[in-house]
PDB file of C-alpha atoms in Angstrom:
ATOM      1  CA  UNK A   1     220.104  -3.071-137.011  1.00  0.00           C
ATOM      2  CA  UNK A   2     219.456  -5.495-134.370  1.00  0.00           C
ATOM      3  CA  UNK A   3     218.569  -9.272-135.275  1.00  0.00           C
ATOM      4  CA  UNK A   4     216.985 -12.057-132.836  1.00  0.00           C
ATOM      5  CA  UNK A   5     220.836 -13.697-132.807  1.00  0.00           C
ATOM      6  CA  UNK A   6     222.188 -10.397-131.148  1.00  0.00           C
ATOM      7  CA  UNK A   7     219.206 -11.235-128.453  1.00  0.00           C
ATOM      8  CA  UNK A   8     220.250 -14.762-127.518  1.00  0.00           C
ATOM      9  CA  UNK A   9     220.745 -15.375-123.950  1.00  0.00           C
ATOM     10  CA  UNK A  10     219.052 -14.160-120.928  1.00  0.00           C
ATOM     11  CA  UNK A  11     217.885 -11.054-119.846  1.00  0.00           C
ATOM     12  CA  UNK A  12     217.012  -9.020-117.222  1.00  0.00           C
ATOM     13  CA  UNK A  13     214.292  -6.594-116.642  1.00  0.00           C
ATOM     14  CA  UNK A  14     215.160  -3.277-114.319  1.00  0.00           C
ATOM     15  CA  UNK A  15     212.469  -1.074-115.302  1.00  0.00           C
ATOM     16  CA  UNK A  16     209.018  -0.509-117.071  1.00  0.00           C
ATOM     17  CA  UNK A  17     207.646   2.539-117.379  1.00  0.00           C
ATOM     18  CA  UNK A  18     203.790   2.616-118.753  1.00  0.00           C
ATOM     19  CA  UNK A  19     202.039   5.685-120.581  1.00  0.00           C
ATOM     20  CA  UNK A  20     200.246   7.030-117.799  1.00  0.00           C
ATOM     21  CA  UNK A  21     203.381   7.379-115.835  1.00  0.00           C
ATOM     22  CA  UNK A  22     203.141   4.597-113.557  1.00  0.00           C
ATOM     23  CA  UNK A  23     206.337   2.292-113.202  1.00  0.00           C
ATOM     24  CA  UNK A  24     207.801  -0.994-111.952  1.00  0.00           C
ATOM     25  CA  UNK A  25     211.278  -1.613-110.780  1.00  0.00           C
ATOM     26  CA  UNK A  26     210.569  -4.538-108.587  1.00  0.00           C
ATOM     27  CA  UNK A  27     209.290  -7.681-110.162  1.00  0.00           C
ATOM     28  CA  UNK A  28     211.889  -9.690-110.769  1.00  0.00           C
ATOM     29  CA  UNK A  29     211.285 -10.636-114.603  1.00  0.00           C
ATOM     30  CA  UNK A  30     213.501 -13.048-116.722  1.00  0.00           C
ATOM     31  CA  UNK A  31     213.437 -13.270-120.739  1.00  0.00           C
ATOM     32  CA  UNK A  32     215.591 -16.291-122.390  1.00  0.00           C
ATOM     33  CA  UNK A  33     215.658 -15.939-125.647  1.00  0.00           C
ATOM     34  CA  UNK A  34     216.706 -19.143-128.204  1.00  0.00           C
ATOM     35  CA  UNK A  35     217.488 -19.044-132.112  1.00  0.00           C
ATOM     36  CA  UNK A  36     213.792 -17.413-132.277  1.00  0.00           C
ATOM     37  CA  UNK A  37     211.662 -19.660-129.695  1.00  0.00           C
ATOM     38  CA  UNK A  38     211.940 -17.905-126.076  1.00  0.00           C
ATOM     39  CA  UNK A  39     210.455 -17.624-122.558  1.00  0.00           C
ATOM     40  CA  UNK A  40     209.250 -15.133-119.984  1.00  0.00           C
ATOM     41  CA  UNK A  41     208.193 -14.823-116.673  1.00  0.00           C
ATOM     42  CA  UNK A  42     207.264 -12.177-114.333  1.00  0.00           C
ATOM     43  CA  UNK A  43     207.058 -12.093-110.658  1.00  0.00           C
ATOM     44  CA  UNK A  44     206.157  -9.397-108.384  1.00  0.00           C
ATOM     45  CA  UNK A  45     207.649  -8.530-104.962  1.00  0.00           C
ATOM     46  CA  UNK A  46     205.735  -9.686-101.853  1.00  0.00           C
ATOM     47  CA  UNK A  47     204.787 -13.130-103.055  1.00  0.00           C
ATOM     48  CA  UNK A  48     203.193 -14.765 -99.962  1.00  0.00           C
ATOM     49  CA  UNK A  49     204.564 -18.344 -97.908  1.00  0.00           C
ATOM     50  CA  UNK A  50     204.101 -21.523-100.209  1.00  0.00           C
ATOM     51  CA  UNK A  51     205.830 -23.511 -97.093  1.00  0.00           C
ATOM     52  CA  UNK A  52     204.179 -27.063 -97.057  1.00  0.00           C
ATOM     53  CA  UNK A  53     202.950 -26.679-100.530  1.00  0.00           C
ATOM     54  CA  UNK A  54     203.485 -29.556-102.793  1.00  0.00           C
ATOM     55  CA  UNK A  55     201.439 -29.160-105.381  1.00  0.00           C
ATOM     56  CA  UNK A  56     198.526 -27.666-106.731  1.00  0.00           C
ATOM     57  CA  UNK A  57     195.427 -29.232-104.491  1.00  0.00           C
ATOM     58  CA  UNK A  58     197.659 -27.810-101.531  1.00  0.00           C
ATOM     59  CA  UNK A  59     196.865 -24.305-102.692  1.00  0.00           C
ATOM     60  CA  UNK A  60     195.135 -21.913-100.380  1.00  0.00           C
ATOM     61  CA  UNK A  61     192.765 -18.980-101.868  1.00  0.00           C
ATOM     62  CA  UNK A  62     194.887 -16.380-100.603  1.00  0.00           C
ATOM     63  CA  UNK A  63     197.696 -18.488-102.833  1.00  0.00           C
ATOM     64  CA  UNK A  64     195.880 -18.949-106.251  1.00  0.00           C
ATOM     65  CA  UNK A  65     194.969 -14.857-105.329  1.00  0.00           C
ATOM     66  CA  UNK A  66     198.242 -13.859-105.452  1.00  0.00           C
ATOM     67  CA  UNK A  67     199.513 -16.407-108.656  1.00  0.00           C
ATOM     68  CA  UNK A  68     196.385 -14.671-110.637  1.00  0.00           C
ATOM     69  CA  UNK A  69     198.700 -11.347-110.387  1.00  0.00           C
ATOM     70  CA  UNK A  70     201.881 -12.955-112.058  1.00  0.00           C
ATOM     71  CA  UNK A  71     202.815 -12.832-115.658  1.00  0.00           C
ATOM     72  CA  UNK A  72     204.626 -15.179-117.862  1.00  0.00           C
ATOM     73  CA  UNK A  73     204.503 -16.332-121.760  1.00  0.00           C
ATOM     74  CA  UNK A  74     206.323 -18.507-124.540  1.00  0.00           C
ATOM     75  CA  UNK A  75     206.354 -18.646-128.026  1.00  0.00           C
ATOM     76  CA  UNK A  76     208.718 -17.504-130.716  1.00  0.00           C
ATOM     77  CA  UNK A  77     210.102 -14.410-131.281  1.00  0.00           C
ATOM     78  CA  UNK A  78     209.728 -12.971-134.791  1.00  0.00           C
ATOM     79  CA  UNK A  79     211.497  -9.689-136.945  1.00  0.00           C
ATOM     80  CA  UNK A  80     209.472  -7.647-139.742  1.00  0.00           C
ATOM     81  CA  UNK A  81     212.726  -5.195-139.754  1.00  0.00           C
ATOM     82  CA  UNK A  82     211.550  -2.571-137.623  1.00  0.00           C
ATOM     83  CA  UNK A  83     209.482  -4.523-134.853  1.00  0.00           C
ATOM     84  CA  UNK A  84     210.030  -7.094-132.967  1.00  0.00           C
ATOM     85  CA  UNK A  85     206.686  -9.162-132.132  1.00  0.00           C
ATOM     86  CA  UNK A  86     206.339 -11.834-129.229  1.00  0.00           C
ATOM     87  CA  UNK A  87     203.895 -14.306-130.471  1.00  0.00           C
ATOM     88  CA  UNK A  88     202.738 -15.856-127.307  1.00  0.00           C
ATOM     89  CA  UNK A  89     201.682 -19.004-127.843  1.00  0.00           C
ATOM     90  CA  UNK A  90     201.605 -19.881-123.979  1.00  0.00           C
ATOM     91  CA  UNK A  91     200.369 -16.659-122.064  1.00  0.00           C
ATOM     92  CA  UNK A  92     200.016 -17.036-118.215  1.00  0.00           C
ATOM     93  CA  UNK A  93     197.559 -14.522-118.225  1.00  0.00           C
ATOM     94  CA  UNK A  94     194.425 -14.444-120.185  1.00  0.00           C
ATOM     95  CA  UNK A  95     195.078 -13.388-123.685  1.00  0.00           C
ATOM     96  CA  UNK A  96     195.521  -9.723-124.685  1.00  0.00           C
ATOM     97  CA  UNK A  97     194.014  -8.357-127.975  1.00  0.00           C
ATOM     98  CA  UNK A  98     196.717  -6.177-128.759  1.00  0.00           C
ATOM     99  CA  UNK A  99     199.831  -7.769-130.154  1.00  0.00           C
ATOM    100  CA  UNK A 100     202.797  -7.960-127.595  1.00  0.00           C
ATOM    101  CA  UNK A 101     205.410  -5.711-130.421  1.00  0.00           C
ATOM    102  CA  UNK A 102     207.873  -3.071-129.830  1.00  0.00           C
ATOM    103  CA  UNK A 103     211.157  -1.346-131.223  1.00  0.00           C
ATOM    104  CA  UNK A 104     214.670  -2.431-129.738  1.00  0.00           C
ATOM    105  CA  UNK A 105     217.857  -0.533-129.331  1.00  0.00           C
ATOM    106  CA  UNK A 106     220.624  -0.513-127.422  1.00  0.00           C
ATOM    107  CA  UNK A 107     221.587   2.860-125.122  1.00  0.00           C
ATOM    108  CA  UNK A 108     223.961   3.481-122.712  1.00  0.00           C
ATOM    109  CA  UNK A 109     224.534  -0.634-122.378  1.00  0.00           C
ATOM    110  CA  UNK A 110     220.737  -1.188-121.805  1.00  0.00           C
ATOM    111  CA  UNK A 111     218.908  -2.348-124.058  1.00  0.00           C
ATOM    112  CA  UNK A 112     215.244  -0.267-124.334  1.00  0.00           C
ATOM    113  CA  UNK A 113     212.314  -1.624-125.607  1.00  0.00           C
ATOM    114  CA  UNK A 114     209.424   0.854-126.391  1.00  0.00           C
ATOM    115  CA  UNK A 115     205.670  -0.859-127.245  1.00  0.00           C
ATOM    116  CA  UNK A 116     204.045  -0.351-130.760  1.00  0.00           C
ATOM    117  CA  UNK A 117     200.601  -0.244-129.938  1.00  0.00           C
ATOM    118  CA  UNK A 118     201.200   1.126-126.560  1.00  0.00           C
ATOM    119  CA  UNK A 119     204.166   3.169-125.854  1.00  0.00           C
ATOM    120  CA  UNK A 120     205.865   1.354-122.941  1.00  0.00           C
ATOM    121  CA  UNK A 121     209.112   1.736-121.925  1.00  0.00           C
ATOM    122  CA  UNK A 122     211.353  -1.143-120.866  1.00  0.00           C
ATOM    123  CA  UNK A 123     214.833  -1.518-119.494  1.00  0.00           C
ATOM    124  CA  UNK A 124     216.317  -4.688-120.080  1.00  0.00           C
ATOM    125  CA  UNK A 125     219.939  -5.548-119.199  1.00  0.00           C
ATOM    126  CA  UNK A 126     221.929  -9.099-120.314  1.00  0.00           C
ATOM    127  CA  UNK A 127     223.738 -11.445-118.202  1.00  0.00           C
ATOM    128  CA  UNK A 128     227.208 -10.808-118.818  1.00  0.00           C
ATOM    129  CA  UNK A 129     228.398 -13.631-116.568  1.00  0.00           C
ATOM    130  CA  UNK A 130     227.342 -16.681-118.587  1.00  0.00           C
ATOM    131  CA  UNK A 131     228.057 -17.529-121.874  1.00  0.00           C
ATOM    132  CA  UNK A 132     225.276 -17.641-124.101  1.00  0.00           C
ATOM    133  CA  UNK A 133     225.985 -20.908-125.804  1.00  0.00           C
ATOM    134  CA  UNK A 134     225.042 -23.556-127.002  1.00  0.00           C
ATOM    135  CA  UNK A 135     221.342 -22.296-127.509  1.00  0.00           C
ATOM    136  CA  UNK A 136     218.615 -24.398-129.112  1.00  0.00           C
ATOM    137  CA  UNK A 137     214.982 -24.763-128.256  1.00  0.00           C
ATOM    138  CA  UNK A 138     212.017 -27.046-128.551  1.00  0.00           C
ATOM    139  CA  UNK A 139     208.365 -26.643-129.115  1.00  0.00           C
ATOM    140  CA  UNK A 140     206.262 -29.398-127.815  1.00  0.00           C
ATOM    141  CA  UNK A 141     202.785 -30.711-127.294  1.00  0.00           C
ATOM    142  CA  UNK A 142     201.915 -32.957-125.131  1.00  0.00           C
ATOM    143  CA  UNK A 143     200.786 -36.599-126.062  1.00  0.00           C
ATOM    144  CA  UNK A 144     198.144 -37.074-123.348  1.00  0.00           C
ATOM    145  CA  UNK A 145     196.193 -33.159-123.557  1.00  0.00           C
ATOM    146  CA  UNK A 146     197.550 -31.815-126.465  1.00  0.00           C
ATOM    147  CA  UNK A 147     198.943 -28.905-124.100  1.00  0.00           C
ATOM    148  CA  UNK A 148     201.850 -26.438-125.362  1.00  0.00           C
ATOM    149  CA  UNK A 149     205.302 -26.609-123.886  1.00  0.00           C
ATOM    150  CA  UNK A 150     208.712 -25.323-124.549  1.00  0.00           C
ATOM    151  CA  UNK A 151     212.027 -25.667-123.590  1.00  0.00           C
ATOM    152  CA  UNK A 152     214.979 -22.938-124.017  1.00  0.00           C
ATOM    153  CA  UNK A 153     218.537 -23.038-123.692  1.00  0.00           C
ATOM    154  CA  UNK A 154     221.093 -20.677-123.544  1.00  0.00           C
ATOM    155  CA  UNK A 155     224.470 -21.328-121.798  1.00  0.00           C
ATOM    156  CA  UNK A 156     223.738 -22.485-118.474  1.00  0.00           C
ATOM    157  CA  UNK A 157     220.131 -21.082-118.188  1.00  0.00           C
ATOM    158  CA  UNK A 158     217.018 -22.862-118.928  1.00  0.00           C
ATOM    159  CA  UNK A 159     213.183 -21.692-119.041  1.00  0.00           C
ATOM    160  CA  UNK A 160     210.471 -24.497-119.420  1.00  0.00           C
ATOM    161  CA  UNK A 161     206.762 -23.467-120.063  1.00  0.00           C
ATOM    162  CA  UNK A 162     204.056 -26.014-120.034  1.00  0.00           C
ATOM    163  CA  UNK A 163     200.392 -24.161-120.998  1.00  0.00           C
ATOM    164  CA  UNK A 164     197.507 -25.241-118.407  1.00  0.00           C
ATOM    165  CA  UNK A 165     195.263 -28.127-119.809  1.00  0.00           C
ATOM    166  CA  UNK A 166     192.366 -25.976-120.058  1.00  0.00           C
ATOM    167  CA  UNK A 167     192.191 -22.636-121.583  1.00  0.00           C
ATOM    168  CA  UNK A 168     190.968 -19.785-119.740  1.00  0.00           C
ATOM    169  CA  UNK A 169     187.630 -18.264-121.009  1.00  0.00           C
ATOM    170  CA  UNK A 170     187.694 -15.018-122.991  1.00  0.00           C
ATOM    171  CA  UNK A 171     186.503 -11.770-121.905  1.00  0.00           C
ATOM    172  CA  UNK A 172     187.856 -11.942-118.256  1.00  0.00           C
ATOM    173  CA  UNK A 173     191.127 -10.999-116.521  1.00  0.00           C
ATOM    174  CA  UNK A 174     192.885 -14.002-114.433  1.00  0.00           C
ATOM    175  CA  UNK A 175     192.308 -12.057-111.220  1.00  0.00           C
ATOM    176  CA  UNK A 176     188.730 -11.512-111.835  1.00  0.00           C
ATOM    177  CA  UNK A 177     188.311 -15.227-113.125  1.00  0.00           C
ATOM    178  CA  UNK A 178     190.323 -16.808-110.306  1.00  0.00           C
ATOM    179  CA  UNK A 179     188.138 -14.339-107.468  1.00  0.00           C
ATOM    180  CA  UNK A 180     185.140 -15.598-109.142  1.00  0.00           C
ATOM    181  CA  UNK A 181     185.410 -19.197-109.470  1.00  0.00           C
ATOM    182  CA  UNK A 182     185.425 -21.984-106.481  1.00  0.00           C
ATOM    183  CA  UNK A 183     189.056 -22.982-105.284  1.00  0.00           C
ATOM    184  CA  UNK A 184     189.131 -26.189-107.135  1.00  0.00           C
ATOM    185  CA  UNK A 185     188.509 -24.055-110.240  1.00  0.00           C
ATOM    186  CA  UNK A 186     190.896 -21.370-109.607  1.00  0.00           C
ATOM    187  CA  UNK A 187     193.573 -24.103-108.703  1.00  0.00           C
ATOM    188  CA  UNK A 188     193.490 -25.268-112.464  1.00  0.00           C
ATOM    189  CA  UNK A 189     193.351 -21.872-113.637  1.00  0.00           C
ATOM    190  CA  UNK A 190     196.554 -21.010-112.625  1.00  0.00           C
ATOM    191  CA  UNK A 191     197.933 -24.347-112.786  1.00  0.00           C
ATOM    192  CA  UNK A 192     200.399 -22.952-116.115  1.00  0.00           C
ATOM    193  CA  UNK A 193     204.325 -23.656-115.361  1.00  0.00           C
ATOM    194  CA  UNK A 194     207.297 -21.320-116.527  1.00  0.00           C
ATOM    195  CA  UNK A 195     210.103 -22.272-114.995  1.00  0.00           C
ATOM    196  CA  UNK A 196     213.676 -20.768-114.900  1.00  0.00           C
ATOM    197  CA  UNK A 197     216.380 -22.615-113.571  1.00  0.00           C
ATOM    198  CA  UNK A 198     220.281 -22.998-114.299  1.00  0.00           C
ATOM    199  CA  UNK A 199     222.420 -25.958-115.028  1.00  0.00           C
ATOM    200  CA  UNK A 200     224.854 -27.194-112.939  1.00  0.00           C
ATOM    201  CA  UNK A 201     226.707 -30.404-111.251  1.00  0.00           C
ATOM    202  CA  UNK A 202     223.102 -31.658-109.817  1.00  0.00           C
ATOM    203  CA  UNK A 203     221.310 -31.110-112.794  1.00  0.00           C
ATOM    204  CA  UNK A 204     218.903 -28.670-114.543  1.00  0.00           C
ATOM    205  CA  UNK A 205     217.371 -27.706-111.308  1.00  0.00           C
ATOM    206  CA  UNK A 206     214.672 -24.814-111.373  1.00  0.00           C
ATOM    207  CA  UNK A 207     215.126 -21.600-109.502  1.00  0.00           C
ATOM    208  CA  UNK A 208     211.515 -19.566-109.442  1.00  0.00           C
ATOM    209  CA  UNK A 209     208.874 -20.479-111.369  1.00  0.00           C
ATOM    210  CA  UNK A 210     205.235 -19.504-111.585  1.00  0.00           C
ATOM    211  CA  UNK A 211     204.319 -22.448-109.940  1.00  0.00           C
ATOM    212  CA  UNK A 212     206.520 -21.836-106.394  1.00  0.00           C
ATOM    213  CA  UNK A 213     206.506 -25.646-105.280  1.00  0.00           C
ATOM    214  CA  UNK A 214     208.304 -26.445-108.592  1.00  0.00           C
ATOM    215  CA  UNK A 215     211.190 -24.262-106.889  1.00  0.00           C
ATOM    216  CA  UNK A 216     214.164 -27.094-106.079  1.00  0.00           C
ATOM    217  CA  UNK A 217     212.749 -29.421-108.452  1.00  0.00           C
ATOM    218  CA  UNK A 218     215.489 -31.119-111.138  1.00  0.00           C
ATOM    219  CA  UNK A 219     213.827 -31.379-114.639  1.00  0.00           C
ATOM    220  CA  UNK A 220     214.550 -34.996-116.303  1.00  0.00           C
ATOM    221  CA  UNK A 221     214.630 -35.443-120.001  1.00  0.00           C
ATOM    222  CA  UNK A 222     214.908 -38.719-122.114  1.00  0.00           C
ATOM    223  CA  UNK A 223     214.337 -38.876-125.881  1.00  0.00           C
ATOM    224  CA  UNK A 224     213.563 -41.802-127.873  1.00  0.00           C
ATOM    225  CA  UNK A 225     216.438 -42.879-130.640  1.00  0.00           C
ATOM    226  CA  UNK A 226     214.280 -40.312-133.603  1.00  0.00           C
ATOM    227  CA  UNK A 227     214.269 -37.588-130.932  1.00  0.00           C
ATOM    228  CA  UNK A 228     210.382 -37.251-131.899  1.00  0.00           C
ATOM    229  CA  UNK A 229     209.610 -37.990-127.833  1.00  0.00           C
ATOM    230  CA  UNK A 230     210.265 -36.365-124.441  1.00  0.00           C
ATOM    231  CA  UNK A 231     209.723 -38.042-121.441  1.00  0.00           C
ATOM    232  CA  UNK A 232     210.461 -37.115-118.184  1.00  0.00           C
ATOM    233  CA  UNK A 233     209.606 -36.283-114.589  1.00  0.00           C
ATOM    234  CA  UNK A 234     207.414 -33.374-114.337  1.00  0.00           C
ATOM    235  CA  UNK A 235     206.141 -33.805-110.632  1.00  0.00           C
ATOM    236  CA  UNK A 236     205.147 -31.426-107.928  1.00  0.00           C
ATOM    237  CA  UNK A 237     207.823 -31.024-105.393  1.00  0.00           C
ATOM    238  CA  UNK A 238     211.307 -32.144-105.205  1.00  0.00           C
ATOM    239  CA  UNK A 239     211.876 -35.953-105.989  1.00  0.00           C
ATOM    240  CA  UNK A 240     208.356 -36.691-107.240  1.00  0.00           C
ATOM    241  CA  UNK A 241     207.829 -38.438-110.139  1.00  0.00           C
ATOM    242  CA  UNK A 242     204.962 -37.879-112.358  1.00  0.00           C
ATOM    243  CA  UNK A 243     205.828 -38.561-116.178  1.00  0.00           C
ATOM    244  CA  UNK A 244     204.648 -36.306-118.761  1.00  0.00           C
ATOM    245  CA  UNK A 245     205.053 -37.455-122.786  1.00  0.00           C
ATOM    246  CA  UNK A 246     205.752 -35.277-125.361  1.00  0.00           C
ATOM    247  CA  UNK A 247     206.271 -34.593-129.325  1.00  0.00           C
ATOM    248  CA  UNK A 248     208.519 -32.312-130.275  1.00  0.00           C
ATOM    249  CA  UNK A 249     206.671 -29.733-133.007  1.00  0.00           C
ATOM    250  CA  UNK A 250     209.671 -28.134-133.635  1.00  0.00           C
ATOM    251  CA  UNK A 251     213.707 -27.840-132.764  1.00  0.00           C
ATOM    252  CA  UNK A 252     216.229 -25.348-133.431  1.00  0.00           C
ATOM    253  CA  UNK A 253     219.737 -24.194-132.779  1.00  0.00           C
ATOM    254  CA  UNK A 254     222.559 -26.800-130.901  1.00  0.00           C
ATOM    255  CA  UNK A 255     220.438 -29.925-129.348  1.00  0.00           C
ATOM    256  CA  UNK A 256     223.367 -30.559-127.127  1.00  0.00           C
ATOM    257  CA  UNK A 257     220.792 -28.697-124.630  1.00  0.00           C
ATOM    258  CA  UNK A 258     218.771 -32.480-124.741  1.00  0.00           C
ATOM    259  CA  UNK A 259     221.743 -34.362-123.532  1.00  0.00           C
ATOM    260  CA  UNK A 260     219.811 -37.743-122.364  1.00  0.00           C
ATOM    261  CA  UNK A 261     222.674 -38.403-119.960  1.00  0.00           C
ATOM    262  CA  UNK A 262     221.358 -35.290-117.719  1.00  0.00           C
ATOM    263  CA  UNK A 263     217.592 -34.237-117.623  1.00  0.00           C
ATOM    264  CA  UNK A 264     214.985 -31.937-118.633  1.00  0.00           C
ATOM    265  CA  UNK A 265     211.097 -31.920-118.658  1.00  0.00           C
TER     266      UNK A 265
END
């Protein structure tokens, strides 16, 4: 029987396959999953020119258009013995009333997960190439909005999510919300980070992310002597500087992933 510590690591999504028959094989999704805490992002082929974007005023309406269609979400990952349910507590999108909860087995090296309350089929495959330690996570709020984060870790991968400052209403997808509300409004609305990047001799430096002008940036971490703060450069572009504080909720598996001498958040 599988266990969330046979999922560690990061994975990769070939396929989904939804009831009516439709499928996906080309959005490039990636899953990093910690001790239980984990993140996700999803994003499709075609994604338009962000060249001379910096940050979010810079976005165009065919730009927050496009971001409306991409999906992404954090939270913990949890076991009842026979599902496996992804509580989101950051969810790109607007939130879903159906629980995000499947079965998950491993065929022919794949490993398939198939939806409980709607029987989806997904093929997910692990990076071999990368160990998958150490792994540890942290849950965070931040100190000035009270926003979600998280940070995972496993190996040399790293996903960051940071929840927009203002929810999104309920009732309403993201694409119909964004089309409907003026571009200042629609730049906030999408205006939620998840970030994956990889560790290396330059830093943690992120490699896609919902938020394409984050792409290049190096996440920079410092913690205070209880390890109860983050602090660290959370800007637009490359080599900005804008300083976001945060409390850690909640930390788990090896915290050699907030190594103070290198950077993160």
């Amino acid at each position: 029987m599988l266990t969330i510590g046979d999922l560690q690591g990061l994975w990769r999504r070939s396929l989904i396959v939804w009831p009516d028959g439709c499928r996906d094989d080309t959005t490039t999704v990636s899953w990093l999953q910690g001790p239980s805490l984990y993140a996700d992002l999803r994003v499709p082929a075609h994604r338009p020119d962000f060249e001379g974007v910096t940050e979010r005023d810079g976005l165009t309406r065919e730009h927050v258009t496009w971001l409306a269609t991409q999906e992404g979400f954090s939270g913990e990952l949890i076991n009842d013995g026979e599902f496996f349910k992804w509580q989101r507590r950051i969810d790109y999108r607007s939130k879903s009333a159906s629980a995000d909860a499947g079965r998950l087995w491993f065929e022919d090296g794949r490993l398939i997960e198939e939806g409980r309350d709607s029987p989806y089929i997904e093929h997910w495959h692990r990076d071999q190439q990368q160990p998958n330690a150490p792994c540890g996570a942290f849950q965070l709020s931040e100190l000035k909005t009270g926003a979600a984060g998280f940070l995972v870790r496993a190996g040399s991968f790293f996903m960051y999510a940071r929840d927009r400052a203002v929810p999104l209403p309920p009732g309403a997808t993201l694409v119909h919300l964004v089309a409907m509300a003026s571009l200042e409004q629609a730049q906030a609305m999408v205006d939620c980070e998840l970030s994956f990047g990889r560790i290396g001799p330059s830093g943690w430096l992120i490699e896609i992310s919902s938020l394409p002008y984050r792409e290049g940036a190096s996440l920079q971490l410092k913690t205070t002597a209880n390890r109860t703060r983050l602090i660290g450069s959370d800007g637009s572009a490359p080599g900005s500087q804008h300083p976001r504080a945060w409390a850690i909720l909640k930390s788990q598996g090896d915290m050699a992933l907030a190594n103070t001498d290198t950077a993160l958040l």
